[in-house]
Short mmCIF file of C-alpha atoms and ligand atoms in Angstrom, two decimals:
data_model
loop_
_atom_site.label_atom_id
_atom_site.label_comp_id
_atom_site.label_asym_id
_atom_site.label_seq_id
_atom_site.Cartn_x
_atom_site.Cartn_y
_atom_site.Cartn_z
CA UNK A 1 -28.42 -11.56 -0.63
CA UNK A 2 -28.51 -11.01 -4.31
CA UNK A 3 -31.65 -10.62 -4.91
CA UNK A 4 -33.45 -9.49 -7.85
CA UNK A 5 -35.31 -6.49 -6.80
CA UNK A 6 -32.62 -5.01 -5.05
CA UNK A 7 -29.05 -6.29 -7.12
CA UNK A 8 -29.96 -4.81 -10.54
CA UNK A 9 -28.56 -1.28 -11.24
CA UNK A 10 -30.39 1.53 -9.44
CA UNK A 11 -32.00 3.00 -12.82
CA UNK A 12 -33.25 -0.80 -13.60
CA UNK A 13 -35.35 0.05 -10.20
CA UNK A 14 -36.68 3.76 -11.61
CA UNK A 15 -40.28 3.92 -11.52
CA UNK A 16 -41.41 7.35 -12.81
CA UNK A 17 -42.58 9.64 -10.51
CA UNK A 18 -41.74 7.64 -7.45
CA UNK A 19 -40.23 9.71 -4.58
CA UNK A 20 -38.01 8.82 -1.83
CA UNK A 21 -38.42 11.87 0.33
CA UNK A 22 -40.70 14.72 1.11
CA UNK A 23 -39.47 18.35 2.03
CA UNK A 24 -41.59 20.99 3.28
CA UNK A 25 -42.20 23.97 0.63
CA UNK A 26 -40.06 26.35 1.12
CA UNK A 27 -40.13 29.60 3.03
CA UNK A 28 -37.73 31.75 1.24
CA UNK A 29 -39.16 34.52 -1.26
CA UNK A 30 -36.10 34.10 -3.55
CA UNK A 31 -36.25 30.04 -4.47
CA UNK A 32 -35.74 30.27 -7.47
CA UNK A 33 -32.20 30.21 -8.69
CA UNK A 34 -30.82 33.68 -10.65
CA UNK A 35 -27.74 31.86 -12.08
CA UNK A 36 -27.72 33.38 -16.04
CA UNK A 37 -29.98 30.78 -18.46
CA UNK A 38 -26.77 29.79 -20.09
CA UNK A 39 -25.80 27.81 -17.10
CA UNK A 40 -28.80 26.31 -16.45
CA UNK A 41 -30.35 22.89 -17.35
CA UNK A 42 -32.17 22.91 -20.05
CA UNK A 43 -34.30 19.72 -18.59
CA UNK A 44 -34.70 18.18 -15.49
CA UNK A 45 -31.72 15.65 -14.85
CA UNK A 46 -32.33 11.92 -15.27
CA UNK A 47 -32.25 10.33 -12.26
CA UNK A 48 -33.69 7.57 -10.80
CA UNK A 49 -36.98 7.64 -9.10
CA UNK A 50 -37.36 4.79 -6.21
CA UNK A 51 -38.83 4.64 -2.73
CA UNK A 52 -36.57 5.51 0.16
CA UNK A 53 -36.21 1.54 0.88
CA UNK A 54 -35.70 0.45 -2.36
CA UNK A 55 -32.64 2.81 -2.49
CA UNK A 56 -31.19 1.99 0.97
CA UNK A 57 -31.43 -1.66 0.25
CA UNK A 58 -30.12 -1.85 -3.17
CA UNK A 59 -27.01 0.31 -1.67
CA UNK A 60 -26.77 -1.84 1.61
CA UNK A 61 -26.87 -5.12 -1.00
CA UNK A 62 -24.06 -3.55 -2.71
CA UNK A 63 -21.69 -2.90 0.40
CA UNK A 64 -22.33 -6.74 0.80
CA UNK A 65 -20.81 -7.80 -2.61
CA UNK A 66 -17.61 -5.90 -1.19
CA UNK A 67 -14.64 -8.24 0.54
CA UNK A 68 -12.05 -6.61 2.76
CA UNK A 69 -9.77 -7.45 5.99
CA UNK A 70 -13.08 -7.30 8.10
CA UNK A 71 -14.60 -10.12 5.99
CA UNK A 72 -11.96 -12.75 5.48
CA UNK A 73 -8.62 -13.80 4.98
CA UNK A 74 -6.56 -11.76 2.78
CA UNK A 75 -3.02 -12.92 1.27
CA UNK A 76 -1.95 -10.58 -0.39
CA UNK A 77 1.66 -10.19 -0.97
CA UNK A 78 3.86 -7.69 -1.72
CA UNK A 79 1.01 -4.35 -1.30
CA UNK A 80 -0.48 -6.38 1.51
CA UNK A 81 -3.29 -5.14 3.46
CA UNK A 82 -2.17 -6.02 6.72
CA UNK A 83 -3.27 -5.46 10.75
CA UNK A 84 -6.11 -2.90 10.74
CA UNK A 85 -7.13 -3.13 14.59
CA UNK A 86 -10.56 -0.58 15.04
CA UNK A 87 -9.46 1.09 17.78
CA UNK A 88 -7.43 3.16 15.00
CA UNK A 89 -10.52 4.09 13.51
CA UNK A 90 -11.52 5.12 16.68
CA UNK A 91 -9.03 7.19 17.83
CA UNK A 92 -8.72 8.91 14.15
CA UNK A 93 -12.18 10.10 14.49
CA UNK A 94 -11.96 11.62 17.64
CA UNK A 95 -13.45 15.20 17.17
CA UNK A 96 -10.22 17.02 18.83
CA UNK A 97 -8.47 14.99 16.22
CA UNK A 98 -10.00 15.16 13.35
CA UNK A 99 -11.32 18.86 13.32
CA UNK A 100 -7.76 20.29 13.38
CA UNK A 101 -7.05 23.04 10.76
CA UNK A 102 -3.82 22.19 9.29
CA UNK A 103 -3.26 26.23 9.63
CA UNK A 104 -4.45 26.68 13.02
CA UNK A 105 -1.67 28.36 15.73
CA UNK A 106 0.43 25.89 17.51
CA UNK A 107 -0.95 27.31 20.31
CA UNK A 108 -3.95 25.72 20.23
CA UNK A 109 -2.79 22.28 19.02
CA UNK A 110 -0.04 20.95 21.29
CA UNK A 111 -1.52 17.73 21.58
CA UNK A 112 -1.83 16.73 18.01
CA UNK A 113 2.29 18.37 17.53
CA UNK A 114 3.59 16.26 20.30
CA UNK A 115 1.74 13.15 18.60
CA UNK A 116 3.36 14.49 15.45
CA UNK A 117 6.60 14.43 17.09
CA UNK A 118 6.48 11.65 18.84
CA UNK A 119 5.77 9.86 16.00
CA UNK A 120 8.62 10.94 14.31
CA UNK A 121 10.76 10.00 17.00
CA UNK A 122 9.81 6.41 17.06
CA UNK A 123 10.14 5.70 13.33
CA UNK A 124 13.69 7.06 13.68
CA UNK A 125 14.18 4.56 16.59
CA UNK A 126 12.17 1.39 14.64
CA UNK A 127 14.52 1.76 11.85
CA UNK A 128 17.58 3.03 13.26
CA UNK A 129 18.18 6.67 11.45
CA UNK A 130 18.46 10.19 12.92
CA UNK A 131 15.36 11.86 11.53
CA UNK A 132 12.33 11.61 10.05
CA UNK A 133 9.62 14.07 7.61
CA UNK A 134 6.33 12.41 8.17
CA UNK A 135 4.85 14.91 4.78
CA UNK A 136 4.90 12.35 1.93
CA UNK A 137 1.32 11.19 1.34
CA UNK A 138 2.10 7.79 -0.44
CA UNK A 139 4.98 5.22 -0.25
CA UNK A 140 5.71 6.65 -3.91
CA UNK A 141 5.87 9.92 -2.79
CA UNK A 142 8.38 8.90 0.03
CA UNK A 143 10.75 7.76 -2.97
CA UNK A 144 10.91 10.41 -4.74
CA UNK A 145 11.36 12.25 -1.54
CA UNK A 146 13.75 10.34 -0.37
CA UNK A 147 15.13 10.60 -4.27
CA UNK A 148 15.13 14.24 -4.13
CA UNK A 149 17.41 14.37 -0.50
CA UNK A 150 19.98 11.87 -2.15
CA UNK A 151 20.10 14.36 -5.43
CA UNK A 152 20.60 17.73 -3.01
CA UNK A 153 23.20 16.11 -1.11
CA UNK A 154 25.31 15.14 -4.37
CA UNK A 155 24.38 18.92 -5.78
CA UNK A 156 25.85 20.26 -2.39
CA UNK A 157 29.09 18.72 -2.84
CA UNK A 158 28.59 20.02 -6.47
CA UNK A 159 28.76 16.22 -7.48
CA UNK A 160 26.12 17.10 -10.42
CA UNK A 161 27.37 13.50 -12.48
CA UNK A 162 25.55 11.60 -10.20
CA UNK A 163 22.21 10.76 -11.98
CA UNK A 164 22.07 7.01 -12.21
CA UNK A 165 20.01 5.06 -9.81
CA UNK A 166 20.51 1.33 -9.48
CA UNK A 167 17.45 -1.08 -8.91
CA UNK A 168 17.43 -4.78 -8.91
CA UNK A 169 15.22 -6.42 -11.26
CA UNK A 170 12.88 -7.98 -8.46
CA UNK A 171 11.67 -3.96 -7.20
CA UNK A 172 8.78 -2.69 -6.90
CA UNK A 173 7.58 -1.13 -10.23
CA UNK A 174 7.33 2.36 -7.85
CA UNK A 175 11.15 1.81 -7.59
CA UNK A 176 12.31 3.11 -11.01
CA UNK A 177 9.42 4.96 -11.73
CA UNK A 178 10.34 7.22 -8.55
CA UNK A 179 13.76 7.92 -10.02
CA UNK A 180 12.45 8.56 -13.48
CA UNK A 181 10.08 11.52 -12.06
CA UNK A 182 13.13 12.71 -10.02
CA UNK A 183 14.76 12.95 -13.08
CA UNK A 184 17.30 10.13 -12.88
CA UNK A 185 18.52 6.96 -15.08
CA UNK A 186 17.26 4.00 -13.89
CA UNK A 187 20.07 0.84 -14.30
CA UNK A 188 18.74 -2.78 -13.49
CA UNK A 189 20.65 -4.84 -11.59
CA UNK A 190 20.17 -9.18 -11.75
CA UNK A 191 19.15 -10.67 -9.40
CA UNK A 192 20.76 -14.62 -8.95
CA UNK A 193 18.72 -17.89 -9.38
CA UNK A 194 17.91 -17.74 -5.54
CA UNK A 195 16.20 -14.27 -5.86
CA UNK A 196 19.16 -12.09 -4.19
CA UNK A 197 20.92 -9.60 -5.79
CA UNK A 198 23.89 -10.10 -8.13
CA UNK A 199 26.49 -8.94 -6.07
CA UNK A 200 29.25 -9.74 -9.27
CA UNK A 201 26.61 -7.65 -11.46
CA UNK A 202 26.63 -4.80 -9.06
CA UNK A 203 30.30 -5.03 -9.09
CA UNK A 204 30.61 -4.87 -13.23
CA UNK A 205 27.88 -1.76 -13.20
CA UNK A 206 30.38 0.04 -10.75
CA UNK A 207 33.55 -0.26 -12.30
CA UNK A 208 31.58 0.92 -15.42
CA UNK A 209 29.20 3.80 -13.94
CA UNK A 210 30.47 4.24 -10.53
CA UNK A 211 31.43 7.83 -10.24
CA UNK A 212 27.83 8.07 -11.63
CA UNK A 213 25.62 6.29 -8.79
CA UNK A 214 23.60 8.60 -7.09
CA UNK A 215 21.97 5.61 -4.94
CA UNK A 216 21.13 1.75 -5.11
CA UNK A 217 17.42 1.36 -3.84
CA UNK A 218 16.90 -2.27 -2.54
CA UNK A 219 14.20 -3.71 -0.75
CA UNK A 220 14.67 -6.54 2.49
CA UNK A 221 13.53 -8.67 2.49
CA UNK A 222 12.78 -8.51 -1.09
CA UNK A 223 9.85 -8.57 -2.94
CA UNK A 224 10.24 -12.24 -3.02
CA UNK A 225 10.52 -12.42 0.70
CA UNK A 226 14.23 -13.49 0.47
CA UNK A 227 16.55 -11.79 3.18
CA UNK A 228 19.19 -10.44 1.03
CA UNK A 229 22.57 -11.53 3.30
CA UNK A 230 24.94 -9.50 0.78
CA UNK A 231 23.33 -5.85 2.86
CA UNK A 232 27.13 -5.06 4.26
CA UNK A 233 29.63 -5.91 1.56
CA UNK A 234 26.42 -4.26 -0.86
CA UNK A 235 26.28 -1.02 0.79
CA UNK A 236 30.40 -0.60 1.19
CA UNK A 237 30.59 -1.53 -2.67
CA UNK A 238 27.99 1.52 -3.26
CA UNK A 239 29.10 3.39 -0.51
CA UNK A 240 32.95 3.51 -1.35
CA UNK A 241 31.74 4.69 -5.70
CA UNK A 242 30.54 7.51 -3.34
CA UNK A 243 26.28 6.25 -3.71
CA UNK A 244 23.82 6.64 -1.39
CA UNK A 245 21.87 3.61 -0.15
CA UNK A 246 18.34 3.59 -0.56
CA UNK A 247 15.69 1.31 1.48
CA UNK A 248 12.26 0.84 0.63
CA UNK A 249 10.35 0.10 3.91
CA UNK A 250 7.23 -0.14 2.47
CA UNK A 251 7.05 -3.66 4.11
CA UNK A 252 8.42 -3.32 7.13
CA UNK A 253 6.88 -5.52 9.39
CA UNK A 254 9.17 -8.86 8.57
CA UNK A 255 12.41 -6.70 10.35
CA UNK A 256 10.11 -4.44 12.93
CA UNK A 257 11.70 -5.59 16.46
CA UNK A 258 14.53 -7.96 14.74
CA UNK A 259 16.52 -5.53 12.81
CA UNK A 260 16.76 -2.03 11.69
CA UNK A 261 17.74 -0.51 7.98
CA UNK A 262 20.40 2.59 9.92
CA UNK A 263 22.42 -0.79 11.29
CA UNK A 264 22.90 -2.51 7.90
CA UNK A 265 24.07 0.82 6.60
CA UNK A 266 21.25 2.52 5.07
CA UNK A 267 21.11 6.70 4.35
CA UNK A 268 17.81 7.03 3.14
CA UNK A 269 14.42 4.95 4.09
CA UNK A 270 10.38 5.42 3.79
CA UNK A 271 8.35 3.24 5.39
CA UNK A 272 4.31 2.50 4.32
CA UNK A 273 2.37 3.91 7.32
CA UNK A 274 -0.93 2.29 5.17
CA UNK A 275 0.79 -1.22 5.10
CA UNK A 276 2.79 -1.65 8.24
CA UNK A 277 1.21 0.71 10.65
CA UNK A 278 -2.04 -0.61 10.29
CA UNK A 279 -3.77 1.96 8.07
CA UNK A 280 -6.12 -0.43 5.65
CA UNK A 281 -5.41 0.86 2.19
CA UNK A 282 -6.42 0.54 -1.56
CA UNK A 283 -8.58 2.22 -3.92
CA UNK A 284 -6.88 5.27 -3.36
CA UNK A 285 -7.32 5.81 -0.06
CA UNK A 286 -5.18 7.96 2.20
CA UNK A 287 -1.25 7.35 2.64
CA UNK A 288 1.50 8.55 4.68
CA UNK A 289 5.05 7.91 3.46
CA UNK A 290 7.61 9.02 5.98
CA UNK A 291 11.32 9.14 4.66
CA UNK A 292 13.67 8.82 7.18
CA UNK A 293 17.69 10.13 6.98
CA UNK A 294 20.69 9.02 8.26
CA UNK A 295 23.06 11.78 10.31
CA UNK A 296 24.27 14.21 8.22
CA UNK A 297 21.31 14.36 5.94
CA UNK A 298 18.57 15.57 8.04
CA UNK A 299 19.31 19.24 6.48
CA UNK A 300 17.21 18.56 3.06
CA UNK A 301 14.66 17.18 4.49
CA UNK A 302 11.48 19.12 3.19
CA UNK A 303 9.56 21.43 5.68
CA UNK A 304 7.48 22.08 7.46
CA UNK A 305 8.50 20.53 10.54
CA UNK A 306 7.76 19.49 14.13
CA UNK A 307 9.88 20.34 16.41
CA UNK A 308 10.56 20.51 20.14
CA UNK A 309 12.05 23.17 22.25
CA UNK A 310 12.65 23.22 25.89
CA UNK A 311 12.46 26.42 28.02
CA UNK A 312 13.05 26.78 31.90
CA UNK A 313 9.72 29.68 31.82
CA UNK A 314 7.45 27.46 29.39
CA UNK A 315 8.68 24.25 29.69
CA UNK A 316 8.47 21.61 26.86
CA UNK A 317 6.52 23.09 23.70
CA UNK A 318 5.98 22.12 20.10
CA UNK A 319 6.36 24.05 17.31
CA UNK A 320 6.06 24.28 12.98
CA UNK A 321 8.83 25.52 11.15
CA UNK A 322 9.02 26.19 7.81
CA UNK A 323 11.88 29.03 7.72
CA UNK A 324 15.85 28.82 8.37
CA UNK A 325 16.40 25.88 6.31
CA UNK A 326 18.67 26.89 3.41
CA UNK A 327 19.41 23.32 2.41
CA UNK A 328 15.63 21.61 2.65
CA UNK A 329 13.71 20.59 -0.42
CA UNK A 330 10.93 22.79 1.19
CA UNK A 331 7.43 21.87 0.80
CA UNK A 332 6.27 18.78 -1.01
CA UNK A 333 3.06 17.91 -0.20
CA UNK A 334 0.08 20.34 0.86
CA UNK A 335 0.49 20.84 4.78
CA UNK A 336 1.34 18.00 6.84
CA UNK A 337 1.04 14.51 5.09
CA UNK A 338 -2.15 12.83 6.41
CA UNK A 339 -2.74 12.99 9.75
CA UNK A 340 -5.45 10.75 10.35
CA UNK A 341 -2.95 7.98 9.24
CA UNK A 342 -0.20 8.97 11.46
CA UNK A 343 -2.98 8.86 13.80
CA UNK A 344 -3.40 5.05 13.73
CA UNK A 345 0.25 4.38 13.12
CA UNK A 346 0.97 6.00 16.56
CA UNK A 347 -2.07 4.29 18.41
CA UNK A 348 -0.51 0.89 16.63
CA UNK A 349 3.13 1.88 18.18
CA UNK A 350 1.32 2.23 21.59
CA UNK A 351 -0.96 -0.66 21.91
CA UNK A 352 2.46 -2.82 20.62
CA UNK A 353 4.56 -0.99 23.14
CA UNK A 354 8.68 -1.28 22.67
CA UNK A 355 8.06 -5.14 23.96
CA UNK A 356 5.96 -6.36 21.53
CA UNK A 357 6.99 -4.90 18.67
CA UNK A 358 9.53 -7.25 18.67
CA UNK A 359 7.16 -10.28 17.97
CA UNK A 360 6.08 -8.46 14.94
CA UNK A 361 8.94 -9.49 11.92
CA UNK A 362 8.90 -13.44 13.86
CA UNK A 363 5.78 -13.76 13.98
CA UNK A 364 5.26 -12.46 10.15
CA UNK A 365 7.98 -15.03 9.03
CA UNK A 366 6.72 -17.91 10.90
CA UNK A 367 2.99 -17.30 9.38
CA UNK A 368 4.68 -17.25 6.01
CA UNK A 369 6.97 -19.75 6.32
CA UNK A 370 4.11 -22.04 7.67
CA UNK A 371 2.32 -21.50 4.57
CA UNK A 372 4.34 -22.43 2.15
CA UNK A 373 5.71 -25.20 3.63
CA UNK A 374 2.31 -26.88 3.79
CA UNK A 375 1.92 -25.76 0.15
CA UNK A 376 5.02 -27.14 -1.52
CA UNK A 377 4.34 -29.96 -2.68
CA UNK A 378 1.32 -29.44 -4.56
CA UNK A 379 2.57 -25.81 -5.75
CA UNK A 380 5.48 -25.19 -7.20
CA UNK A 381 8.18 -23.44 -5.16
CA UNK A 382 11.11 -22.05 -7.98
CA UNK A 383 13.03 -20.66 -4.98
CA UNK A 384 12.99 -23.09 -2.15
CA UNK A 385 14.87 -21.21 1.17
CA UNK A 386 13.76 -19.68 4.27
CA UNK A 387 11.35 -17.00 3.68
CA UNK A 388 10.62 -13.76 5.78
CA UNK A 389 6.60 -12.22 5.50
CA UNK A 390 5.97 -13.65 2.08
CA UNK A 391 6.88 -16.24 -0.42
CA UNK A 392 5.99 -16.93 -4.33
CA UNK A 393 4.72 -19.93 -5.88
CA UNK A 394 4.88 -20.21 -9.63
CA UNK A 395 1.92 -21.85 -10.20
CA UNK A 396 0.83 -25.58 -9.86
CA UNK A 397 3.53 -28.21 -9.42
CA UNK A 398 1.74 -30.15 -12.06
CA UNK A 399 1.58 -28.76 -14.91
CA UNK A 400 -0.45 -30.97 -16.84
CA UNK A 401 -3.57 -30.15 -16.10
CA UNK A 402 -3.81 -26.47 -17.66
CA UNK A 403 -5.02 -24.89 -14.77
CA UNK A 404 -3.10 -21.45 -14.26
CA UNK A 405 -2.30 -19.16 -11.07
CA UNK A 406 -5.31 -16.73 -12.62
CA UNK A 407 -8.02 -19.96 -12.28
CA UNK A 408 -6.52 -20.56 -8.80
CA UNK A 409 -7.19 -17.01 -7.85
CA UNK A 410 -10.60 -17.02 -9.43
CA UNK A 411 -11.68 -20.40 -7.27
CA UNK A 412 -9.73 -18.82 -3.92
CA UNK A 413 -12.81 -16.19 -4.45
CA UNK A 414 -15.38 -19.42 -4.82
CA UNK A 415 -14.28 -20.21 -0.79
CA UNK A 416 -13.98 -16.97 0.50
CA UNK A 417 -10.39 -15.71 -0.02
CA UNK A 418 -9.21 -12.71 -1.39
CA UNK A 419 -6.78 -14.09 -3.85
CA UNK A 420 -3.37 -13.57 -3.40
CA UNK A 421 -1.28 -10.89 -5.45
CA UNK A 422 -0.60 -12.81 -9.42
CA UNK A 423 1.69 -12.68 -11.83
CA UNK A 424 4.19 -10.47 -9.97
CA UNK A 425 6.77 -9.89 -9.64
CA UNK A 426 7.78 -10.99 -13.03
CA UNK A 427 10.58 -13.23 -12.50
CA UNK A 428 8.04 -16.22 -12.75
CA UNK A 429 5.35 -16.84 -15.45
CA UNK A 430 2.80 -18.09 -12.56
CA UNK A 431 3.83 -16.32 -10.03
CA UNK A 432 1.33 -16.51 -6.99
CA UNK A 433 2.29 -14.14 -3.65
CA UNK A 434 1.19 -14.91 -0.97
CA UNK A 435 1.78 -12.65 2.39
CA UNK A 436 -0.76 -13.90 5.61
CA UNK A 437 0.78 -10.87 8.19
CA UNK A 438 1.64 -11.51 11.39
CA UNK A 439 -1.96 -11.44 12.92
CA UNK A 440 -3.68 -14.59 11.49
CA UNK A 441 -4.59 -17.11 13.85
CA UNK A 442 -3.37 -20.94 13.43
CA UNK A 443 -6.91 -21.48 12.46
CA UNK A 444 -7.32 -19.05 9.78
CA UNK A 445 -4.18 -20.42 8.37
CA UNK A 446 -5.27 -24.23 8.56
CA UNK A 447 -8.65 -23.44 6.75
CA UNK A 448 -6.67 -21.87 3.96
CA UNK A 449 -3.95 -24.48 3.31
CA UNK A 450 -7.05 -26.96 3.12
CA UNK A 451 -8.63 -24.73 0.34
CA UNK A 452 -5.57 -24.18 -1.60
CA UNK A 453 -5.10 -27.67 -1.17
CA UNK A 454 -8.55 -28.52 -2.29
CA UNK A 455 -8.29 -26.33 -5.23
CA UNK A 456 -4.82 -28.68 -6.38
CA UNK A 457 -6.83 -31.95 -5.79
CA UNK A 458 -9.50 -29.71 -8.27
CA UNK A 459 -7.12 -28.98 -10.82
CA UNK A 460 -6.94 -33.10 -11.56
CA UNK A 461 -9.89 -34.21 -10.87
CA UNK A 462 -12.37 -31.56 -12.40
CA UNK A 463 -10.13 -29.08 -14.02
CA UNK A 464 -12.98 -27.02 -15.95
CA UNK A 465 -14.52 -26.11 -12.47
CA UNK A 466 -11.35 -24.42 -11.52
CA UNK A 467 -10.95 -22.86 -14.63
CA UNK A 468 -14.38 -21.67 -14.94
CA UNK A 469 -14.06 -20.05 -11.67
CA UNK A 470 -16.02 -17.99 -9.69
CA UNK A 471 -19.21 -19.42 -9.59
CA UNK A 472 -20.23 -18.22 -6.67
CA UNK A 473 -19.19 -14.70 -6.73
CA UNK A 474 -21.86 -11.71 -8.00
CA UNK A 475 -20.63 -11.66 -11.55
CA UNK A 476 -18.90 -14.44 -13.08
CA UNK A 477 -15.15 -14.33 -14.60
CA UNK A 478 -14.78 -10.95 -16.66
CA UNK A 479 -12.59 -10.45 -19.62
CA UNK A 480 -9.90 -8.63 -17.55
CA UNK A 481 -8.67 -7.05 -21.11
CA UNK A 482 -12.07 -5.89 -21.94
CA UNK A 483 -12.87 -4.87 -18.60
CA UNK A 484 -9.74 -2.34 -18.43
CA UNK A 485 -9.72 -0.96 -22.01
CA UNK A 486 -13.66 -0.79 -22.47
CA UNK A 487 -15.16 -0.52 -19.11
CA UNK A 488 -19.06 0.83 -18.95
CA UNK A 489 -19.24 2.90 -16.16
CA UNK A 490 -22.46 4.78 -16.89
CA UNK A 491 -26.11 3.20 -17.47
CA UNK A 492 -26.32 5.83 -20.96
CA UNK A 493 -22.97 3.98 -22.22
CA UNK A 494 -24.65 0.45 -21.07
CA UNK A 495 -27.94 1.47 -23.01
CA UNK A 496 -26.03 2.56 -26.15
CA UNK A 497 -24.02 -1.13 -26.22
CA UNK A 498 -27.23 -2.75 -25.28
CA UNK A 499 -29.23 -0.91 -28.75
CA UNK A 500 -26.15 -1.63 -30.68
CA UNK A 501 -26.32 -5.36 -29.99
CA UNK A 502 -29.77 -4.97 -30.80
C1 PLP B 601 3.45 -0.46 -1.83
C2 PLP B 601 4.73 -0.47 -2.33
C3 PLP B 601 5.01 0.61 -2.51
C4 PLP B 601 4.39 1.69 -3.13
O1 PLP B 601 3.64 1.95 -2.03
P1 PLP B 601 2.37 3.31 -2.49
O2 PLP B 601 1.99 3.42 -1.23
O3 PLP B 601 1.62 2.37 -2.97
O4 PLP B 601 2.77 4.51 -3.46
C5 PLP B 601 6.99 0.49 -2.59
N1 PLP B 601 7.69 -0.31 -2.34
C6 PLP B 601 7.04 -1.35 -1.97
C7 PLP B 601 8.17 -2.82 -1.82
C8 PLP B 601 6.06 -1.74 -1.79
O5 PLP B 601 5.25 -3.23 -1.75
#
């Protein structure tokens, strides 16, 4: 519902003197503030004055304008909103967990430390690596931590020339950004026309500067949703030059249960728990980007670490260790990372179990392939190979209509879908990147396919309708450049703009 009474700004609903509360008179003697006059307001704050129901209805109605995975299908590629089961929220909100303090003594939170420890072990098993730190708070934070581990490794061998990081041109933007923040130089590796890494270009680069290569960062399946078949060869080439292999496991779901980065020869890897392991993200919400390393690199991982000890008298107990690691990076953030996100990942792993976790990758692949095959006669598929969890269209097949990827994305909103990722990756002009995730039903996918086909049809019969979409949303098409460069975010600013126009 978007009726006028509740749909405007709260300031526009204000009526002078209206109150939404009534508080008893205070009994405290010193009820007036004793702040220095210079710190006090000269006049009363200009707050909206509304009755209670107007306020409640206004904000409730606003909240209905939001769209999340619980509202409808959300086929965003790359930074996908994956499966976010409700039980995760219930577990993470339990007082025994939510009320913990990071400084409390280990004796008083053995349950939480055990869970933290078991999650580290589970991730090591799922990725085929030796040891994990759960400290990093995001994927990019994990990348930085992983690269710092790699740098510390080279430094420990007095191999100080290694300052270059090889990154394929299809990589997620955080890869080169993290390398730069780590003080390393980014060297781009070209892709072939099928979207995979150009091994000849890699060979050329390694001949040119092999001794300066600290690492190569890779995503597999890559950002186009394509499996990189040359991984064993690439890994060997980089290792032979003395570099390490970094795996960007932000979207590990197509691999879960099918294959493991450790087995493919990767030395360091980060995972996004807030994608693959079922924590909702977006809007900068809490994340977790654990980093795993192969045997031999554990000593460089950051602190604090949660370790398990076993003794005859005390049995099994869990401990927090911060010192005694000469080669560790030390602290890379606040305490232990975002524990709530870890609880959700742990719950997810346990609810799947060892057997069902093997279904995640194949189902993610099946769903993406189903959509791709059902739409490729009307949408341009630039790389027609086997896809994994996601794939990219290059706009509509029929380019004569003038309808762009942006128009298709906006029209999808009218039909109640979140738009896919658009204009990324940059390899194509009209990229439309779709990832359905593993948990969507066939009916949901069929509905989406039908709507995508309908939009393709509309583009032919009534292109204006698509070009001017969305029509059913509270706000129509915005000028995104103006919205980004000149956002109006306060009531006062809005009034000033209005006065200027008058
Ligand atoms: C999301 C993502 C990242 C970065 O993760 P953040 O938590 O957003 O920092 C890195 N690589 C890939 C492939 C991603 O999809």
